Short mmCIF file of C-alpha atoms in Angstrom, two decimals:
data_model
loop_
_atom_site.label_atom_id
_atom_site.label_comp_id
_atom_site.label_asym_id
_atom_site.label_seq_id
_atom_site.Cartn_x
_atom_site.Cartn_y
_atom_site.Cartn_z
CA MET A 1 16.84 38.01 2.39
CA ALA A 2 20.27 39.29 3.48
CA VAL A 3 21.87 39.75 0.06
CA HIS A 4 25.21 40.88 1.49
CA GLU A 5 25.40 37.64 3.49
CA LEU A 6 24.76 35.55 0.38
CA GLU A 7 27.29 37.58 -1.61
CA GLY A 8 29.98 36.92 1.00
CA ILE A 9 29.36 33.18 0.85
CA ILE A 10 29.31 32.99 -2.95
CA LEU A 11 32.50 35.04 -3.16
CA GLN A 12 34.33 32.23 -1.39
CA LEU A 13 32.48 29.31 -3.01
CA ALA A 14 33.16 30.69 -6.48
CA ALA A 15 36.87 31.23 -5.94
CA SER A 16 38.81 30.57 -9.14
CA GLY A 17 40.87 27.41 -9.26
CA LYS A 18 39.08 25.66 -6.41
CA GLY A 19 36.12 23.31 -6.09
CA ILE A 20 33.69 21.68 -3.68
CA LEU A 21 34.02 18.26 -2.08
CA ALA A 22 30.75 16.33 -1.92
CA ALA A 23 30.99 14.28 1.28
CA ASP A 24 27.24 14.04 1.79
CA GLU A 25 26.69 10.38 0.98
CA SER A 26 23.69 8.85 2.71
CA GLN A 27 24.31 6.01 5.12
CA THR A 28 23.02 3.61 2.45
CA THR A 29 25.42 4.93 -0.21
CA ILE A 30 28.52 5.07 1.98
CA GLY A 31 27.54 1.68 3.39
CA LYS A 32 27.74 0.18 -0.10
CA ARG A 33 31.14 1.74 -0.70
CA PHE A 34 32.44 0.49 2.63
CA ALA A 35 30.99 -2.97 1.97
CA SER A 36 32.93 -3.24 -1.30
CA LEU A 37 36.08 -2.98 0.83
CA HIS A 38 34.73 -5.19 3.64
CA VAL A 39 34.64 -2.20 5.99
CA GLU A 40 31.73 -2.06 8.42
CA SER A 41 29.61 1.10 8.10
CA THR A 42 29.50 2.13 11.75
CA VAL A 43 29.09 5.68 13.04
CA GLU A 44 32.72 5.69 14.14
CA ASN A 45 34.06 4.36 10.83
CA ARG A 46 32.10 6.98 8.92
CA ARG A 47 33.35 9.68 11.27
CA SER A 48 36.97 8.50 11.03
CA TYR A 49 36.87 8.36 7.24
CA ARG A 50 35.49 11.86 6.90
CA GLU A 51 37.98 13.18 9.44
CA LEU A 52 40.70 11.72 7.22
CA LEU A 53 39.43 13.83 4.32
CA PHE A 54 38.83 17.04 6.26
CA THR A 55 42.21 17.01 8.00
CA THR A 56 44.31 16.38 4.89
CA PRO A 57 47.12 18.98 5.16
CA GLY A 58 47.02 21.72 2.52
CA ILE A 59 43.65 20.73 1.07
CA GLU A 60 42.37 24.30 1.44
CA ALA A 61 44.50 25.23 -1.58
CA PHE A 62 42.13 23.24 -3.80
CA ILE A 63 38.84 22.91 -1.89
CA ASN A 64 36.71 25.91 -0.91
CA GLY A 65 33.64 24.09 0.42
CA VAL A 66 32.46 20.69 1.66
CA ILE A 67 28.90 19.39 1.42
CA LEU A 68 28.19 17.41 4.57
CA HIS A 69 25.59 14.82 5.46
CA GLU A 70 23.34 15.71 8.41
CA GLU A 71 25.10 13.08 10.53
CA THR A 72 28.52 14.57 9.79
CA LEU A 73 27.42 18.15 10.48
CA GLY A 74 27.09 17.34 14.17
CA GLN A 75 30.17 15.12 14.50
CA ARG A 76 33.54 16.08 16.02
CA ASN A 77 37.16 15.18 15.33
CA ARG A 78 39.31 13.30 17.81
CA GLU A 79 40.13 16.55 19.62
CA GLY A 80 36.44 17.33 20.10
CA VAL A 81 36.14 20.05 17.44
CA LEU A 82 32.92 20.07 15.42
CA PHE A 83 33.59 19.30 11.75
CA PRO A 84 32.07 22.62 10.55
CA ASP A 85 34.38 24.51 12.91
CA LEU A 86 37.34 22.41 11.78
CA LEU A 87 36.63 23.29 8.15
CA ASP A 88 36.11 26.96 8.98
CA GLU A 89 39.54 27.09 10.63
CA GLN A 90 41.03 26.03 7.28
CA GLY A 91 39.06 28.60 5.31
CA ILE A 92 36.73 25.93 3.90
CA LEU A 93 32.98 26.59 3.99
CA PRO A 94 30.72 23.89 5.46
CA GLY A 95 27.54 23.06 3.53
CA ILE A 96 24.71 20.60 4.00
CA LYS A 97 22.67 18.23 1.86
CA VAL A 98 19.03 19.11 2.62
CA ASP A 99 16.94 16.87 0.37
CA LYS A 100 15.43 13.71 1.81
CA GLY A 101 16.03 11.40 -1.13
CA LEU A 102 13.92 10.05 -3.96
CA ILE A 103 10.35 8.76 -4.11
CA PRO A 104 8.40 7.47 -7.14
CA LEU A 105 6.82 10.09 -9.39
CA ASN A 106 5.48 7.49 -11.81
CA THR A 107 6.41 3.92 -12.69
CA LYS A 108 9.76 4.91 -14.25
CA GLU A 109 10.81 8.23 -12.74
CA LYS A 110 11.57 9.78 -9.36
CA ILE A 111 11.02 13.08 -7.59
CA THR A 112 13.05 14.43 -4.69
CA GLN A 113 11.36 15.00 -1.33
CA GLY A 114 12.31 17.21 1.62
CA LEU A 115 10.60 20.58 1.22
CA ASP A 116 8.40 20.08 4.27
CA GLY A 117 10.08 21.64 7.29
CA LEU A 118 13.10 22.78 5.26
CA ALA A 119 13.09 26.35 6.60
CA GLU A 120 13.05 25.09 10.18
CA ARG A 121 15.87 22.64 9.49
CA LEU A 122 17.99 25.37 7.92
CA VAL A 123 17.84 27.31 11.20
CA ILE A 124 19.31 24.28 12.99
CA TYR A 125 21.94 23.73 10.29
CA LYS A 126 22.95 27.38 10.41
CA ASN A 127 23.46 27.20 14.16
CA LEU A 128 25.79 24.25 13.55
CA GLY A 129 27.85 26.28 11.07
CA ALA A 130 26.48 25.45 7.61
CA CYS A 131 26.11 28.34 5.14
CA PHE A 132 25.25 26.68 1.83
CA ALA A 133 23.05 23.76 0.83
CA LYS A 134 22.49 21.15 -1.88
CA TRP A 135 19.39 19.56 -3.38
CA ARG A 136 19.66 16.79 -5.99
CA ALA A 137 17.05 16.01 -8.61
CA VAL A 138 17.48 12.90 -10.75
CA PHE A 139 16.39 12.30 -14.36
CA THR A 140 16.50 9.07 -16.34
CA ILE A 141 17.34 9.26 -20.06
CA SER A 142 15.79 7.05 -22.75
CA ASN A 143 14.11 7.66 -26.09
CA THR A 144 11.07 8.99 -24.22
CA LEU A 145 12.48 10.05 -20.86
CA PRO A 146 12.75 12.32 -19.01
CA SER A 147 9.05 13.02 -19.31
CA SER A 148 7.71 16.56 -19.24
CA LEU A 149 6.09 15.70 -15.91
CA ALA A 150 9.43 14.72 -14.35
CA ILE A 151 11.20 17.76 -15.76
CA VAL A 152 8.61 20.28 -14.56
CA ALA A 153 7.95 18.67 -11.17
CA ASN A 154 11.63 18.43 -10.28
CA ALA A 155 12.40 21.91 -11.65
CA GLN A 156 9.68 23.36 -9.44
CA ALA A 157 11.04 21.55 -6.40
CA LEU A 158 14.58 22.78 -7.12
CA ALA A 159 13.32 26.35 -7.44
CA ARG A 160 11.25 26.16 -4.26
CA TYR A 161 14.27 24.75 -2.40
CA ALA A 162 16.49 27.54 -3.75
CA TYR A 163 14.02 30.18 -2.63
CA ILE A 164 13.80 28.77 0.90
CA CYS A 165 17.60 28.63 1.07
CA GLN A 166 18.19 32.22 -0.02
CA ASP A 167 15.39 33.44 2.23
CA ASN A 168 17.26 31.88 5.16
CA GLY A 169 20.75 33.09 4.24
CA PHE A 170 21.97 29.92 2.50
CA VAL A 171 23.55 29.80 -0.95
CA PRO A 172 21.76 27.00 -2.83
CA ILE A 173 23.52 24.45 -5.01
CA VAL A 174 20.98 23.44 -7.66
CA GLU A 175 21.73 19.90 -8.86
CA PRO A 176 19.78 18.47 -11.80
CA GLU A 177 21.47 15.14 -12.53
CA LEU A 178 20.76 13.29 -15.76
CA LEU A 179 21.88 9.77 -15.05
CA ILE A 180 24.66 8.18 -17.10
CA ASP A 181 22.99 4.76 -16.85
CA GLY A 182 21.71 3.50 -20.20
CA ASN A 183 22.57 3.22 -23.87
CA HIS A 184 21.53 6.73 -24.92
CA SER A 185 23.73 8.64 -27.36
CA LEU A 186 25.59 11.87 -26.68
CA ALA A 187 23.05 13.69 -28.88
CA ARG A 188 20.13 12.31 -26.86
CA CYS A 189 21.82 13.36 -23.61
CA ALA A 190 22.34 16.85 -25.01
CA GLU A 191 18.67 17.08 -26.00
CA ALA A 192 17.47 15.93 -22.57
CA SER A 193 19.98 18.16 -20.75
CA GLU A 194 18.90 21.25 -22.68
CA ALA A 195 15.20 20.63 -22.02
CA THR A 196 15.86 20.04 -18.31
CA LEU A 197 18.07 23.10 -17.80
CA HIS A 198 15.62 25.33 -19.69
CA ALA A 199 12.86 24.23 -17.31
CA VAL A 200 15.04 24.64 -14.22
CA PHE A 201 15.99 28.22 -15.06
CA GLU A 202 12.42 29.06 -16.04
CA GLU A 203 11.29 28.00 -12.57
CA LEU A 204 14.21 29.76 -10.87
CA HIS A 205 13.14 32.94 -12.67
CA LYS A 206 9.52 32.50 -11.58
CA HIS A 207 10.66 32.10 -7.99
CA GLN A 208 12.83 35.23 -8.26
CA ILE A 209 16.02 33.41 -7.32
CA LEU A 210 19.08 35.64 -7.09
CA LEU A 211 21.15 33.89 -9.75
CA LYS A 212 24.38 35.61 -8.75
CA CYS A 213 24.09 33.90 -5.36
CA MET A 214 23.58 30.29 -6.45
CA ILE A 215 25.69 27.50 -7.91
CA LEU A 216 24.59 25.14 -10.65
CA LYS A 217 25.73 21.53 -10.24
CA PRO A 218 24.83 19.77 -13.49
CA SER A 219 25.88 16.50 -15.05
CA MET A 220 28.07 16.63 -18.12
CA VAL A 221 26.65 15.87 -21.56
CA ILE A 222 27.92 12.36 -22.15
CA ALA A 223 26.72 9.18 -23.83
CA GLY A 224 25.24 6.47 -21.61
CA ASN A 225 27.58 3.98 -20.01
CA GLN A 226 26.20 1.20 -22.25
CA HIS A 227 26.51 3.17 -25.48
CA MET A 228 29.18 2.19 -28.01
CA PRO A 229 31.43 3.79 -28.92
CA PRO A 230 31.87 5.89 -25.75
CA SER A 231 32.08 9.67 -26.03
CA SER A 232 35.54 11.15 -26.48
CA ILE A 233 36.86 13.79 -24.08
CA ASN A 234 36.51 16.59 -26.62
CA GLU A 235 33.02 15.45 -27.67
CA VAL A 236 31.86 15.68 -24.07
CA ALA A 237 33.48 19.08 -23.60
CA HIS A 238 32.04 20.58 -26.79
CA ALA A 239 28.55 19.18 -26.24
CA THR A 240 28.42 20.27 -22.60
CA LEU A 241 29.56 23.81 -23.32
CA LYS A 242 27.05 24.11 -26.15
CA VAL A 243 24.14 23.10 -23.91
CA LEU A 244 25.27 25.40 -21.11
CA GLN A 245 25.58 28.34 -23.48
CA HIS A 246 22.00 27.75 -24.64
CA THR A 247 20.52 27.46 -21.15
CA VAL A 248 22.53 29.02 -18.31
CA PRO A 249 22.25 32.78 -17.71
CA THR A 250 25.48 34.72 -17.42
CA ASP A 251 24.50 35.87 -13.91
CA VAL A 252 25.27 32.39 -12.53
CA PRO A 253 28.81 32.75 -11.13
CA SER A 254 29.95 29.13 -11.06
CA ILE A 255 29.05 25.78 -12.59
CA ASN A 256 30.41 22.98 -10.42
CA PHE A 257 29.95 19.68 -12.23
CA LEU A 258 29.03 16.38 -10.63
CA SER A 259 31.04 13.38 -11.79
CA GLY A 260 28.04 11.09 -12.20
CA GLY A 261 29.50 7.62 -12.66
CA GLN A 262 32.72 8.68 -14.38
CA THR A 263 36.11 7.44 -13.23
CA PRO A 264 38.23 9.98 -11.34
CA GLU A 265 40.47 10.33 -14.39
CA GLN A 266 37.57 10.88 -16.80
CA ALA A 267 35.93 13.51 -14.61
CA THR A 268 39.17 15.47 -14.37
CA ALA A 269 39.96 15.19 -18.08
CA HIS A 270 36.48 16.38 -19.12
CA LEU A 271 36.64 19.38 -16.78
CA ASN A 272 40.07 20.26 -18.09
CA ALA A 273 38.94 20.07 -21.72
CA MET A 274 36.00 22.37 -21.06
CA ASN A 275 38.19 24.98 -19.44
CA LYS A 276 40.59 24.86 -22.39
CA LEU A 277 37.69 25.33 -24.83
CA LYS A 278 35.72 27.94 -22.89
CA THR A 279 35.20 31.31 -24.59
CA ALA A 280 34.14 34.80 -23.50
CA LYS A 281 30.55 33.83 -24.33
CA GLN A 282 30.76 31.31 -21.50
CA PRO A 283 31.61 33.57 -18.55
CA TRP A 284 30.91 31.26 -15.62
CA LEU A 285 33.63 29.53 -13.64
CA LEU A 286 33.73 25.85 -14.56
CA SER A 287 34.68 23.81 -11.53
CA PHE A 288 33.88 20.58 -9.71
CA SER A 289 31.71 19.32 -6.90
CA TYR A 290 32.80 15.71 -7.00
CA GLY A 291 32.13 12.97 -4.50
CA ARG A 292 33.33 9.58 -5.64
CA ALA A 293 35.67 11.03 -8.30
CA LEU A 294 37.56 12.88 -5.55
CA GLN A 295 37.32 10.23 -2.85
CA GLU A 296 37.64 6.84 -4.53
CA PRO A 297 41.46 6.54 -4.48
CA ALA A 298 41.58 7.71 -0.86
CA LEU A 299 38.82 5.33 0.24
CA LYS A 300 40.49 2.33 -1.37
CA THR A 301 43.86 3.27 0.13
CA TRP A 302 42.39 3.78 3.62
CA ASN A 303 40.42 0.51 3.60
CA GLY A 304 39.26 1.10 7.18
CA LYS A 305 42.75 0.86 8.67
CA ALA A 306 44.26 3.61 10.84
CA HIS A 307 47.81 2.95 9.61
CA ASN A 308 46.69 3.82 6.06
CA VAL A 309 45.44 7.33 6.91
CA LYS A 310 48.50 9.24 5.71
CA ALA A 311 48.68 7.33 2.44
CA ALA A 312 44.95 7.89 1.90
CA GLN A 313 45.38 11.60 2.54
CA ARG A 314 48.14 11.71 -0.05
CA ALA A 315 45.77 10.11 -2.57
CA PHE A 316 43.03 12.60 -1.74
CA TYR A 317 45.42 15.55 -1.90
CA LYS A 318 46.62 14.47 -5.34
CA ARG A 319 43.08 14.07 -6.71
CA ALA A 320 42.08 17.50 -5.40
CA LYS A 321 45.21 19.09 -6.81
CA LEU A 322 44.62 17.59 -10.26
CA ASN A 323 41.03 18.81 -10.34
CA ALA A 324 42.10 22.28 -9.26
CA ALA A 325 44.54 22.26 -12.19
CA ALA A 326 41.68 21.20 -14.48
CA CYS A 327 39.72 24.27 -13.36
CA LYS A 328 42.41 26.29 -15.14
CA GLY A 329 42.83 23.96 -18.12
CA LEU A 330 46.26 22.96 -16.86
CA TYR A 331 45.73 19.27 -16.23
CA GLN A 332 47.63 16.75 -18.33
CA THR A 333 46.80 13.04 -18.36
CA THR A 334 50.48 12.23 -17.92
CA MET A 335 50.20 13.73 -14.42
CA GLU A 336 48.20 10.65 -13.42
CA ALA A 337 51.28 8.46 -13.68
CA GLU A 338 54.02 10.86 -12.69
CA ASP A 339 52.82 13.70 -10.51
CA LYS A 340 55.72 13.67 -8.10
CA GLU A 341 55.17 17.30 -7.19
CA ALA A 342 51.89 16.48 -5.43
CA GLU A 343 53.68 13.84 -3.36
CA LEU A 344 56.43 16.26 -2.39
CA ALA A 345 54.06 19.11 -1.61
CA PHE A 346 52.03 16.97 0.78
CA VAL A 347 53.11 17.38 4.39
#
């Protein structure tokens, strides 16, 4: 393991006031998003959309890394430049989603596959320019779920993945996502989150993962999307910080949240509230690794039409800028309606 190589990567990924764009949607997922706008999910449409994001002027001020899908890693822009090289030129690190999706673990829960051949694939990805990776585990919440089987099995897979990554010079993003779907309370989410994160870090310790050279990408502690009343912004912030303080070692440099079914505005407001509440006992950077919460306004504005590219880039730039502000606790909800500065700053 080349520790100095990992340290150089994490130094950039954990830069204060910046976050990571998750642009690693599978063809099935991005196909659904395109279909909602009546845009055909062709190779060229997917390439054009991601080029729109990656070539947004000035985005490097707010984004320090991009998680790519395997298809995108080998694609080029209109000038023939590979996307990883294009990102590198802007000072943005290219990463890669390495898991192979979900398969049934039992009748109600899933486990993530993709460990077989991972080391060999990382060699290929590294030659294409990637230097960090992501693996997503998914947990369902109910009165009885996640089960101990699902927690332990997925925690072990996350730890094994992280070990293979670090052994091959990749910084691993460890993503245990507790799904927002359901009618569970905030308290039940907190209980399930704490149990899951305890197990994840127990397995990371057993596998001797270098915690200072990894990123945690957790879901926020939030009531299910069918629960009434919904969690308030401050409730989510307090509950999330409490769980993290109980479970995440101080060696972890950065916690980059997933947005997990929240609206773009909710995801930004929750991140902002946490950064305003954070204390010295919570030393990690609190940042974002959002997919839909960063992209949704841009995707809707683009709508598959070339003449909408500039307007879509403005929408993406604004969303990234607001989330970067939230990393410092400087976001205000009024900026959603009247952030003229972002419009003016965009070139």
